[in-house]
CSV table of C-alpha atoms in Angstrom, one decimal:
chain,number,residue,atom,x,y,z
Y,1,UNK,CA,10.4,-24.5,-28.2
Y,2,UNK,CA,8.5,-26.1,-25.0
Y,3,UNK,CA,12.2,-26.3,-23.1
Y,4,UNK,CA,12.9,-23.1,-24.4
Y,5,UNK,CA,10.2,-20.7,-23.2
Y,6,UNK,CA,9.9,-22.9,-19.7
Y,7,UNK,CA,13.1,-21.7,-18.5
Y,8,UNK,CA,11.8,-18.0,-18.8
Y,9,UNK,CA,8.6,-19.2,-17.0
Y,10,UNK,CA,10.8,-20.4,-14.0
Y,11,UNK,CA,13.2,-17.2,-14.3
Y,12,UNK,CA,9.4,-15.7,-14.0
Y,13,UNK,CA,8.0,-17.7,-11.0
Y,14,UNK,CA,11.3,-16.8,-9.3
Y,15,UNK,CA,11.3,-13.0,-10.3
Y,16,UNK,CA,7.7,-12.7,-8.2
Y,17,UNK,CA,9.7,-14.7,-5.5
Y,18,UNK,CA,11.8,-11.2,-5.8
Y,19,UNK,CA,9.3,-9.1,-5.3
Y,20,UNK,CA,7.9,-10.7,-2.3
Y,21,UNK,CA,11.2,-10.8,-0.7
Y,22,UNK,CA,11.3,-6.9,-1.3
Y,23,UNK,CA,7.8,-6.0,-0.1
Y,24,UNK,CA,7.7,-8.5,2.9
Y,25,UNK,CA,11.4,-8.6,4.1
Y,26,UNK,CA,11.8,-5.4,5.9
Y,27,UNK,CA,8.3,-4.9,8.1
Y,28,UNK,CA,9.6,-8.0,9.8
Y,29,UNK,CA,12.6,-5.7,11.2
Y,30,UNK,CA,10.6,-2.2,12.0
Y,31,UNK,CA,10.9,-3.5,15.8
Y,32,UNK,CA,14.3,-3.9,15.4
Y,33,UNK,CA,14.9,-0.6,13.5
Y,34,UNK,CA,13.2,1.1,16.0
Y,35,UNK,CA,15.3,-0.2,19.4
Y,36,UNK,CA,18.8,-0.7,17.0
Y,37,UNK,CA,18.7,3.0,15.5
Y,38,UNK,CA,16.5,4.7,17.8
Y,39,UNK,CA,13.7,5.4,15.2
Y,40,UNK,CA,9.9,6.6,16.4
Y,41,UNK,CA,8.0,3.6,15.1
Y,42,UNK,CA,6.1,6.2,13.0
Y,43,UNK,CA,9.0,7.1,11.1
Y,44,UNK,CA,9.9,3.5,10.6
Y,45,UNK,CA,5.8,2.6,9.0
Y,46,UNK,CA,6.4,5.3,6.6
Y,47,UNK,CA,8.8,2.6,4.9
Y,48,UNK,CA,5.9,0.4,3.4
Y,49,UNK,CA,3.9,3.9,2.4
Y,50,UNK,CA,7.9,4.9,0.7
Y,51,UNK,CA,8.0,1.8,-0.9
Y,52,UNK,CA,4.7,1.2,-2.2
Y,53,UNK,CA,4.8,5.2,-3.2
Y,54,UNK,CA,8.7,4.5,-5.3
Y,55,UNK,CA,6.7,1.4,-7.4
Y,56,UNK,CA,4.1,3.6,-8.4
Y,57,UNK,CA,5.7,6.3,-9.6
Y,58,UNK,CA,7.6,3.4,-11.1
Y,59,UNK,CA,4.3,1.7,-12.8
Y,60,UNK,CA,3.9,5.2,-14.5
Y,61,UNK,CA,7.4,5.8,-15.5
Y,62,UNK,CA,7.9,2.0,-17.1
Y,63,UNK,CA,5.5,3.1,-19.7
Y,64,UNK,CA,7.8,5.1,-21.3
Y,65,UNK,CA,11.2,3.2,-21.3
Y,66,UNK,CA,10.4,-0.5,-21.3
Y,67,UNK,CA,9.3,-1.4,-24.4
Y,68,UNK,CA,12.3,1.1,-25.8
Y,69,UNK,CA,15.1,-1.0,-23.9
Y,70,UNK,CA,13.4,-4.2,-24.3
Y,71,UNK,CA,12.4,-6.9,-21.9
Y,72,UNK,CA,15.6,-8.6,-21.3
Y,73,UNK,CA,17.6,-5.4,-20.4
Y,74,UNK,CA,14.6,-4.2,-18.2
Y,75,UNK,CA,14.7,-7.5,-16.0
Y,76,UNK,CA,18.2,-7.4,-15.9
Y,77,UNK,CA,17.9,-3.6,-14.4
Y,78,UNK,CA,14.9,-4.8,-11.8
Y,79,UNK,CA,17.3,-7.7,-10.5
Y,80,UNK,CA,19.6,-5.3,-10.3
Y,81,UNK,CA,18.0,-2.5,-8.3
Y,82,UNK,CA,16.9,-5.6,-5.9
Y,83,UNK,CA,20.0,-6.8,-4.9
Y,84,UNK,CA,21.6,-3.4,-4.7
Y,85,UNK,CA,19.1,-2.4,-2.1
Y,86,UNK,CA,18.9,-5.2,-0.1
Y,87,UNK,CA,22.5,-5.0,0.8
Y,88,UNK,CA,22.2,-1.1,1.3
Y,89,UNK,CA,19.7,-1.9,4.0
Y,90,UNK,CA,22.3,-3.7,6.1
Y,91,UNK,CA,24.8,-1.1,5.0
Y,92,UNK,CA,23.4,2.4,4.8
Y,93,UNK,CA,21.7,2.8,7.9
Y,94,UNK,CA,25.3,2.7,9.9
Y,95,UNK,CA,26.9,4.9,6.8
Y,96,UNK,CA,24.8,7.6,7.3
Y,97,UNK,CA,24.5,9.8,10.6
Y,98,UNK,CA,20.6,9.8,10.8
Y,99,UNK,CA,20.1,5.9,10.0
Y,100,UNK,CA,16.5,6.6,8.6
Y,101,UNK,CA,18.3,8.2,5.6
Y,102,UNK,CA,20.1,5.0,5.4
Y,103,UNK,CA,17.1,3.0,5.6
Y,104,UNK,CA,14.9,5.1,3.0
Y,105,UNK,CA,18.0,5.1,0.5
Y,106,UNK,CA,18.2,1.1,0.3
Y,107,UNK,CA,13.8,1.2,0.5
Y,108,UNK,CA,14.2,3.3,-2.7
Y,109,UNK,CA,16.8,1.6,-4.5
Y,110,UNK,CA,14.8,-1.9,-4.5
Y,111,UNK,CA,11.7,0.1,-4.8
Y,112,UNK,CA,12.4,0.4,-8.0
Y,113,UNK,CA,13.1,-3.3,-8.6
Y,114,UNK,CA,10.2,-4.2,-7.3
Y,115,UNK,CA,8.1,-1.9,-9.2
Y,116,UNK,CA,9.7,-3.0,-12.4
Y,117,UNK,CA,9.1,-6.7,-12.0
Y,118,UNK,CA,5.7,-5.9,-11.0
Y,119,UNK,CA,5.2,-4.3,-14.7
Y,120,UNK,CA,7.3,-6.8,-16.6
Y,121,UNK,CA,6.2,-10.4,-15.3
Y,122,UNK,CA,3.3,-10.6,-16.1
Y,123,UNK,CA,3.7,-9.6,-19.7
Y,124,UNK,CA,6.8,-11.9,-20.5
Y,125,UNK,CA,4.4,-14.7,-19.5
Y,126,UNK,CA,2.0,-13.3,-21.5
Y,127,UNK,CA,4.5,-13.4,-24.6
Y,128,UNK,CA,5.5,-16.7,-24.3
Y,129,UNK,CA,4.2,-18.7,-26.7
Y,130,UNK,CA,2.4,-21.3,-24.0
Y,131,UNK,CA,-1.1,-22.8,-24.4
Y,132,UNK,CA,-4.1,-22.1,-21.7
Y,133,UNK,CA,-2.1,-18.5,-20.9
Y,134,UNK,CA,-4.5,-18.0,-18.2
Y,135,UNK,CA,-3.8,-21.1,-16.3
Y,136,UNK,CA,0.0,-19.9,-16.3
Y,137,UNK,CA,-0.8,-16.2,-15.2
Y,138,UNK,CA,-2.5,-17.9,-12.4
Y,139,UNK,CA,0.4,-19.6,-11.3
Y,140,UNK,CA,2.4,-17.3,-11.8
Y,141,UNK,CA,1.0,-15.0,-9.3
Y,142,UNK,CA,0.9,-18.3,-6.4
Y,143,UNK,CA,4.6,-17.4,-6.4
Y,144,UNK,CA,4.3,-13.9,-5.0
Y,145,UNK,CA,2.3,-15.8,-2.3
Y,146,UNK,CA,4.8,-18.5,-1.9
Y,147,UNK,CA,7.7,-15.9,-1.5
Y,148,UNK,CA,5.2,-14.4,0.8
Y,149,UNK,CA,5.1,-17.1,2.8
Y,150,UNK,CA,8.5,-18.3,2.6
Y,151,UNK,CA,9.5,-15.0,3.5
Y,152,UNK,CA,8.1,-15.2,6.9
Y,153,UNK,CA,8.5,-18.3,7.7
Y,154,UNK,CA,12.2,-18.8,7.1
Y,155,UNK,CA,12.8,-15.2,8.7
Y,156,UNK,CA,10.9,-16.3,11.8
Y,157,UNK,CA,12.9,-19.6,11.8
Y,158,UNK,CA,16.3,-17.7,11.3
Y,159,UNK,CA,15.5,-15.4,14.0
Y,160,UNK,CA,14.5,-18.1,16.4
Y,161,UNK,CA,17.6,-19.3,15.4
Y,162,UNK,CA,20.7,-17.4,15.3
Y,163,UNK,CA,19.0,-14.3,16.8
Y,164,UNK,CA,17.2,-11.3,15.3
Y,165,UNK,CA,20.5,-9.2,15.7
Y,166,UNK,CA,22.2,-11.3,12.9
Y,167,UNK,CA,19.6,-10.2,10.6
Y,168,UNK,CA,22.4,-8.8,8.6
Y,169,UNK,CA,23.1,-12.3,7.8
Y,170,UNK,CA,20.0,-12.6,6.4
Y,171,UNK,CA,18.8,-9.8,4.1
Y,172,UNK,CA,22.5,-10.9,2.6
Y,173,UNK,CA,21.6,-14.5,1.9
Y,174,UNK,CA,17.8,-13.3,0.8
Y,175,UNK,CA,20.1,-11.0,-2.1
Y,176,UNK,CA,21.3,-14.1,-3.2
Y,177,UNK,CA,18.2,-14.9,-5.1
Y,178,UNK,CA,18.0,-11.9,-7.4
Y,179,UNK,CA,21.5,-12.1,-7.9
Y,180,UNK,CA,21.1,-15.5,-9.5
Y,181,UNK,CA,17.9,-15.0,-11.0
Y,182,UNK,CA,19.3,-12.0,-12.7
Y,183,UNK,CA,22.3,-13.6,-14.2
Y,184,UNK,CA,19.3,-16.2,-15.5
Y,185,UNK,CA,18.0,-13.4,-17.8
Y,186,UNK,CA,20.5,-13.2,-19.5
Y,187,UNK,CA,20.2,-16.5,-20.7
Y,188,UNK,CA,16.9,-17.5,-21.3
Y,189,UNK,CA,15.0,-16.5,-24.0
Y,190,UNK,CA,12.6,-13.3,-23.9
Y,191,UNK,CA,9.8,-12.8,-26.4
Y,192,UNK,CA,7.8,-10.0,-26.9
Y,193,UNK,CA,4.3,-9.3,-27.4
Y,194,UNK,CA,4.5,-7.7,-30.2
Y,195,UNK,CA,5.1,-9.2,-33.4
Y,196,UNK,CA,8.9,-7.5,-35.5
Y,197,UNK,CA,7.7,-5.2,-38.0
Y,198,UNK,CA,4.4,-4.8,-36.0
Y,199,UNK,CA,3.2,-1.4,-33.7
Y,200,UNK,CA,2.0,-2.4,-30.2
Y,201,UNK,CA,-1.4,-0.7,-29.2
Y,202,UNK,CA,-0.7,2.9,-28.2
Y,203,UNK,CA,-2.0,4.6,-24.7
Y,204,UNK,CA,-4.0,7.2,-26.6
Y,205,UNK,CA,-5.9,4.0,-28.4
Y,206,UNK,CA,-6.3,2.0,-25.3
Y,207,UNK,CA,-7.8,5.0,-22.9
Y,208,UNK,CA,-10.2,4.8,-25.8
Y,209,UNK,CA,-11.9,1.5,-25.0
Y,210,UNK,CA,-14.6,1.2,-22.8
Y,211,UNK,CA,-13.8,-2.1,-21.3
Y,212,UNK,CA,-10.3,-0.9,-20.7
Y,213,UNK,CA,-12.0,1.7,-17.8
Y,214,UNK,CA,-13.7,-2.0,-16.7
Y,215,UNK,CA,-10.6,-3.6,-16.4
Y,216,UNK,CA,-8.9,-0.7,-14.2
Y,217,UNK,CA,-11.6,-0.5,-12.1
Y,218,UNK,CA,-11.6,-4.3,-11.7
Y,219,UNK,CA,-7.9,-4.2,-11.3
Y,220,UNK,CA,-8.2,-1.3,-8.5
Y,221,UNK,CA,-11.2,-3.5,-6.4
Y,222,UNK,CA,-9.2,-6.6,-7.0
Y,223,UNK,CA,-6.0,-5.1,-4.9
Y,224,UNK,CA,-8.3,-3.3,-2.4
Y,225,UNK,CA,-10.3,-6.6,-1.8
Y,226,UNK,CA,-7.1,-8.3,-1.0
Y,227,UNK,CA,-5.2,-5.4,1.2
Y,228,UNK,CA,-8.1,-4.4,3.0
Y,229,UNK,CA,-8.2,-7.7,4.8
Y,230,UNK,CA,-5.0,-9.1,4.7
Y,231,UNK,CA,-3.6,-6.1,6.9
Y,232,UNK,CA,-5.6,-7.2,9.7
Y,233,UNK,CA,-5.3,-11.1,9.5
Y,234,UNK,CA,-2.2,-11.1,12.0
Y,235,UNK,CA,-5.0,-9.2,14.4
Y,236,UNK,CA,-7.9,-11.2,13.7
Y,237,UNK,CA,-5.3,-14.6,14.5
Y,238,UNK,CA,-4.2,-12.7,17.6
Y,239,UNK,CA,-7.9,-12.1,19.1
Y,240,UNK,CA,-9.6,-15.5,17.9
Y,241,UNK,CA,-7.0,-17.8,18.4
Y,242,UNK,CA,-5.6,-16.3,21.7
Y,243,UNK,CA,-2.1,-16.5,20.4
Y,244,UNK,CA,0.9,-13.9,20.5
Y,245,UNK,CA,1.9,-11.6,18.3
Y,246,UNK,CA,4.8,-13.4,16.6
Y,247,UNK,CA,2.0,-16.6,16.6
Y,248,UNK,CA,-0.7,-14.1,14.9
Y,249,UNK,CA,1.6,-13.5,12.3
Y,250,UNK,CA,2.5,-17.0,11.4
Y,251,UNK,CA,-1.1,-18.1,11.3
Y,252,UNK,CA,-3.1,-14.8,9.9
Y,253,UNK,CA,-0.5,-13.4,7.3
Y,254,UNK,CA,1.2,-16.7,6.5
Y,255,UNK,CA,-2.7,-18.6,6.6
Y,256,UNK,CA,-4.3,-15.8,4.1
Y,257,UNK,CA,-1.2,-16.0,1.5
Y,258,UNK,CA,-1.5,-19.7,1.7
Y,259,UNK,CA,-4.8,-19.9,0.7
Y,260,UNK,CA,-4.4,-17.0,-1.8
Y,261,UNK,CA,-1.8,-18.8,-3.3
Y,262,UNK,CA,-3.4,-22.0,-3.5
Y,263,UNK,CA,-6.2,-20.9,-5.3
Y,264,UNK,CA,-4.0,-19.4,-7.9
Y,265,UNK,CA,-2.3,-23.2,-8.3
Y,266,UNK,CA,-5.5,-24.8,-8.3
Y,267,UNK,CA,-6.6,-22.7,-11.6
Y,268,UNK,CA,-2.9,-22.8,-12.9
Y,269,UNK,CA,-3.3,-26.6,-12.8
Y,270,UNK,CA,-7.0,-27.4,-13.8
Y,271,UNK,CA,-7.6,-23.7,-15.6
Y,272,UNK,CA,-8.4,-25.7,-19.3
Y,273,UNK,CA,-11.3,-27.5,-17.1
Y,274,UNK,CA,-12.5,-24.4,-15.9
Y,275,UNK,CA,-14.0,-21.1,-17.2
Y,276,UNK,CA,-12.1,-18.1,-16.2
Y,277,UNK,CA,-15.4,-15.6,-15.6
Y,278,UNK,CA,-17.1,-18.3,-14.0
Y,279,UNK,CA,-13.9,-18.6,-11.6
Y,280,UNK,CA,-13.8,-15.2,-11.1
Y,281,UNK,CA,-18.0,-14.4,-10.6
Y,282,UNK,CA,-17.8,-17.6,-7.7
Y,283,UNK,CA,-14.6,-16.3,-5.9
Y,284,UNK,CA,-16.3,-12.8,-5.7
Y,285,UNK,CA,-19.5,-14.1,-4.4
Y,286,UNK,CA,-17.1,-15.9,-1.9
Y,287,UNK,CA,-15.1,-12.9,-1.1
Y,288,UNK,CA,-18.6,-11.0,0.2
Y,289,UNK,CA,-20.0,-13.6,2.0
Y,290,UNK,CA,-16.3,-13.4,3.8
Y,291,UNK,CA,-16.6,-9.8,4.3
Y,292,UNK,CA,-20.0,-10.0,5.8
Y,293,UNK,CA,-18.4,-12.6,8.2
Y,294,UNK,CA,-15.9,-10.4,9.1
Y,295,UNK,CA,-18.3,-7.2,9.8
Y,296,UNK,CA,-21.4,-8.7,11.0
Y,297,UNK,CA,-20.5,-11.9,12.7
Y,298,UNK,CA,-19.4,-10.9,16.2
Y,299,UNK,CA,-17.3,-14.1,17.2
Y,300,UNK,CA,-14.2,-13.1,16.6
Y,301,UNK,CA,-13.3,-16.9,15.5
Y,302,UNK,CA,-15.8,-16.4,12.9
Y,303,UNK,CA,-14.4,-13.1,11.8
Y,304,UNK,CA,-10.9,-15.0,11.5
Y,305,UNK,CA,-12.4,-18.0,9.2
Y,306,UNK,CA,-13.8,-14.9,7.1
Y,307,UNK,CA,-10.1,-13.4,6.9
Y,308,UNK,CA,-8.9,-17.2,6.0
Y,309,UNK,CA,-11.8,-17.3,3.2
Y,310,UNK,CA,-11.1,-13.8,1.6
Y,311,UNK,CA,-7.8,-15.2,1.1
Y,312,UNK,CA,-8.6,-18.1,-0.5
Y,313,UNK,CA,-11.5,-16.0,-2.4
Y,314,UNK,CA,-8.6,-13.0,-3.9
Y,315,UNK,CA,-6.9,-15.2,-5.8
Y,316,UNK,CA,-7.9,-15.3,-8.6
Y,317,UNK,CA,-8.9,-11.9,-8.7
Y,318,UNK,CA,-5.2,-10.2,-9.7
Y,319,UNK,CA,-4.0,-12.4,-12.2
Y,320,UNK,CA,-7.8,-12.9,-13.7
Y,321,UNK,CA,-8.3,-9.5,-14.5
Y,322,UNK,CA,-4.8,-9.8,-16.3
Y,323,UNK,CA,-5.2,-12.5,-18.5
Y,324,UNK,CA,-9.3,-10.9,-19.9
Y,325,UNK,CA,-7.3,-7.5,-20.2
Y,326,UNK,CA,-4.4,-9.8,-22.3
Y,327,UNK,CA,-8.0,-11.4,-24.4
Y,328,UNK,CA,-10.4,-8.8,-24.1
Y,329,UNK,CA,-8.5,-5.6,-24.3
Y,330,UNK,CA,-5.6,-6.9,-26.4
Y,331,UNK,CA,-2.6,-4.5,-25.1
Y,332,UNK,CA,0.7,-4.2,-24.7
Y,333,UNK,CA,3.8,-3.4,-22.1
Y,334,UNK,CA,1.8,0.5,-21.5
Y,335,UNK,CA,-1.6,-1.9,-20.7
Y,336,UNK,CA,0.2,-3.9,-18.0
Y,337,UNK,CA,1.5,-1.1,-16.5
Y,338,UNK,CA,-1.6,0.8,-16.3
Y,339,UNK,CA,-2.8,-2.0,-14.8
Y,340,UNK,CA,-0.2,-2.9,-12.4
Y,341,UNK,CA,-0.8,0.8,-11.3
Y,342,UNK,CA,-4.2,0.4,-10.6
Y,343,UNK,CA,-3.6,-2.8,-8.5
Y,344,UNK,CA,-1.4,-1.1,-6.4
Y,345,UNK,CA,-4.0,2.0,-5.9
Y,346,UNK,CA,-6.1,-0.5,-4.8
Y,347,UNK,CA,-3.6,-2.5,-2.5
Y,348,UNK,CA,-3.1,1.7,-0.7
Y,349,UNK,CA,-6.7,2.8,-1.2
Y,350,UNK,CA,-8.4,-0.4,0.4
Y,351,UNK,CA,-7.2,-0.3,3.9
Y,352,UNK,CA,-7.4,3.6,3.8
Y,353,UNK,CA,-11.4,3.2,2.7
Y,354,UNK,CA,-11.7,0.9,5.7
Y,355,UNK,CA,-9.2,3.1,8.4
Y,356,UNK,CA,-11.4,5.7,7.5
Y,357,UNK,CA,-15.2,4.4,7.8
Y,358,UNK,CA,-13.7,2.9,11.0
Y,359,UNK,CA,-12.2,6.4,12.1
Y,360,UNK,CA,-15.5,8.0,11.1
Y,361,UNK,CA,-18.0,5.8,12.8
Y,362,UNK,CA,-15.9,5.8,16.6
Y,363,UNK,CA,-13.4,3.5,15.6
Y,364,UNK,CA,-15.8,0.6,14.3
Y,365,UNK,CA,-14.0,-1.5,12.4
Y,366,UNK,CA,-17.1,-3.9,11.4
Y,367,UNK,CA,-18.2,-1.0,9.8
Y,368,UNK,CA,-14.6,-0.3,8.0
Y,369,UNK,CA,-15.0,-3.8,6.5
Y,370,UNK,CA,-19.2,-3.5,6.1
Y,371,UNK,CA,-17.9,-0.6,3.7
Y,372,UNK,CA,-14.9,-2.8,2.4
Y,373,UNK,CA,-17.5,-5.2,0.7
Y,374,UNK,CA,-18.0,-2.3,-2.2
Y,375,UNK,CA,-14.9,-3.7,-3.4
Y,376,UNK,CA,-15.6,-7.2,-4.6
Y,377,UNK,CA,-19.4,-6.1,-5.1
Y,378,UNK,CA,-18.1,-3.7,-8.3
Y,379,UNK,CA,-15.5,-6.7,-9.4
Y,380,UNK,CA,-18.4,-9.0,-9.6
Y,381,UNK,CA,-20.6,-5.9,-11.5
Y,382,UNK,CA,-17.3,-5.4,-13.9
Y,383,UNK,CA,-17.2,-9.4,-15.2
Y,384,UNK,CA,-20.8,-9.1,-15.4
Y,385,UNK,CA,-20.3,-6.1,-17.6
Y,386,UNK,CA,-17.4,-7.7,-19.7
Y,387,UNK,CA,-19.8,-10.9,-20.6
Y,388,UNK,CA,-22.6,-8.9,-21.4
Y,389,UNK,CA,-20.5,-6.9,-24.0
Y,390,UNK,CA,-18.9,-10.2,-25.2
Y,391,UNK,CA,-22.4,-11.6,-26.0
Y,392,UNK,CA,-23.8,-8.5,-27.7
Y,393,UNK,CA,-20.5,-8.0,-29.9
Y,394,UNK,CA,-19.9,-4.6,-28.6
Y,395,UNK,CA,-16.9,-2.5,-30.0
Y,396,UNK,CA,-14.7,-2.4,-26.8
């Protein structure tokens, strides 16, 4: 049984690989979109708000069919949508006669992929029949930042390479992985969450407990938390360290995912020796003390060790407020796409909260983040909220 479920774990790991190679792949390129195709850079930013905008509307919309066609089928179709859009966006954009067509086309097409594996992950882990679930949620999500990282890195290093004009080349050979990973689903086995003969927990019934409005709220400061900084850490790099641009985004970006990634390993490793709440009530203690660094500290070296620190101080955050809704809330498929909704509200609404306190206050971005520290302020209020109810034996 142990050999047999550990293959879908690594089929898993790899599937959040996916999704960072579909979030993180094209921003690398908007530079080269914009001299190759003749695109106003402000066309070409609207790709991350398309993208981000195509997986929610994909969160909502996988309520409805997933647990109908089953996990298997659904992977299958997320892999799918991946790989066909990754090779539209070296083909489309010299197909069409306005290339930004081109460009939004393939943007949509592994949109959806991305927005699917975002819903499904999670809860095939969650099915599996593993011991210490929550150490394996949390290193499950160290893979998004791994891909993160990987992404960038090996991009950078292929560019330094061969030339960023091959980059054909590349977003071919980065297809490769969903393609492989999706003819791995149809060989390992899948398990569900819900027991045969058995109803999973309908939305009706889980809008109805109270510590399900906790966990969304949680769920929405936990991806604002982490946005919010990690936007600016290429910045930050570039004005502490003195470095260039293409250095500011090796050692902000590739630094905070690092850290964020290794705090999800350290719990997935040592999680049965450590409390999950008390994790989570330390890292968001951690994550306002690096907010306060950022905003109040004028050193802009110190406001770059904060941006390092909310990294490492995130990580848990995402993949801990999964595994108390898995044991606290006790839902389904429609649960983790509620809640894979609400982290991606956060991941849009947290930068926007800080863009406009800055815009509001002359530009002040101190300020932007002095506001920003709300976020993990209410997470901290939320586990709080979740123990107490736990003690008193309250009807959630």
């Amino acid at each position: 049984m142990k050999k047999s479920y550990s293959r879908t774990l690594y089929a898993c790991f790899t599937g959040y690989i996916v999704q960072a190679i579909v979030n993180n792949f094209a921003p690398l390129l908007f530079l080269t979109f914009q001299n190759s195709y003749g695109i106003p850079m402000t066309q070409v930013t609207l790709l991350i708000t398309f993208n981000f905008s195509i997986q929610l509307l994909v969160d909502i919309l996988s309520v409805i069919f997933v647990d109908r066609i089953g996990y298997r089928a659904s992977m299958i179709i997320a892999h799918f949508f991946a790989v066909v859009g990754l090779v539209f966006l070296m083909i489309l954009p010299d197909m069409f006669e306005n290339a930004f067509t081109g460009l939004t086309t393939a943007v949509a097409i592994y949109a959806v992929g991305g927005g699917l594996l975002e819903v499904l992950v999670s809860p095939v882990v969650e099915a599996c029949p593993a011991k210490n679930k929550e150490k394996t949620m949390s290193l499950l999500h160290s893979f998004y930042c791994w891909g993160h990282m990987a992404v960038v890195f090996v991009s950078t290093a292929f560019f330094h390479l061969f030339g960023i004009e091959h980059w054909k080349v590349l977003a071919c050979i980065w297809a490769v992985i969903p393609f492989v990973n999706m003819i791995f689903f149809t060989k390992v086995p899948v398990f569900s969450l819900v027991n045969e003969g058995e109803q999973g927990i309908t939305i009706r019934q889980l809008l109805r407990k109270k510590i399900f409005w906790v966990l969304m709220i949680m769920m929405i400061c936990a991806g604002a938390s982490e946005q919010a900084v990690s936007q600016w850490a290429s910045a930050f790099a570039e004005m502490g360290l003195h470095v260039s641009k293409t250095m500011g985004d090796l050692a902000g970006p590739m630094l905070f995912a690092f850290l964020m990634g290794s705090a999800r390993a350290f719990y997935g490793k040592y999680g049965e020796r450590i409390d999950l709440d008390r994790f989570m009530i330390i890292s968001s203690i951690l994550c306002i003390i690096a907010y306060l660094c950022i905003s109040l500290v004028p050193d802009p070296i110190v406001g770059f060790i904060g941006c390092a620190l909310c990294g490492l101080s995130v990580g848990i955050m995402w993949p801990g407020v999964f595994s108390k809704a898995a044991s606290d809330a006790r839902g389904g498929t429609a649960m983790f796409a509620l809640l894979a909704l609400a982290g991606d509200v956060g991941c849009a609404g947290g930068p926007t909260v800080v863009g406009m306190v800055s815009g509001a206050l002359d530009n002040n971005l101190n300020m932007g983040f002095l506001a920003g520290v709300l976020f993990p302020i209410l997470l901290l209020i939320g586990i709080n909220l979740c123990q107490i109810w736990k003690k008193r034996s309250y009807e959630f």
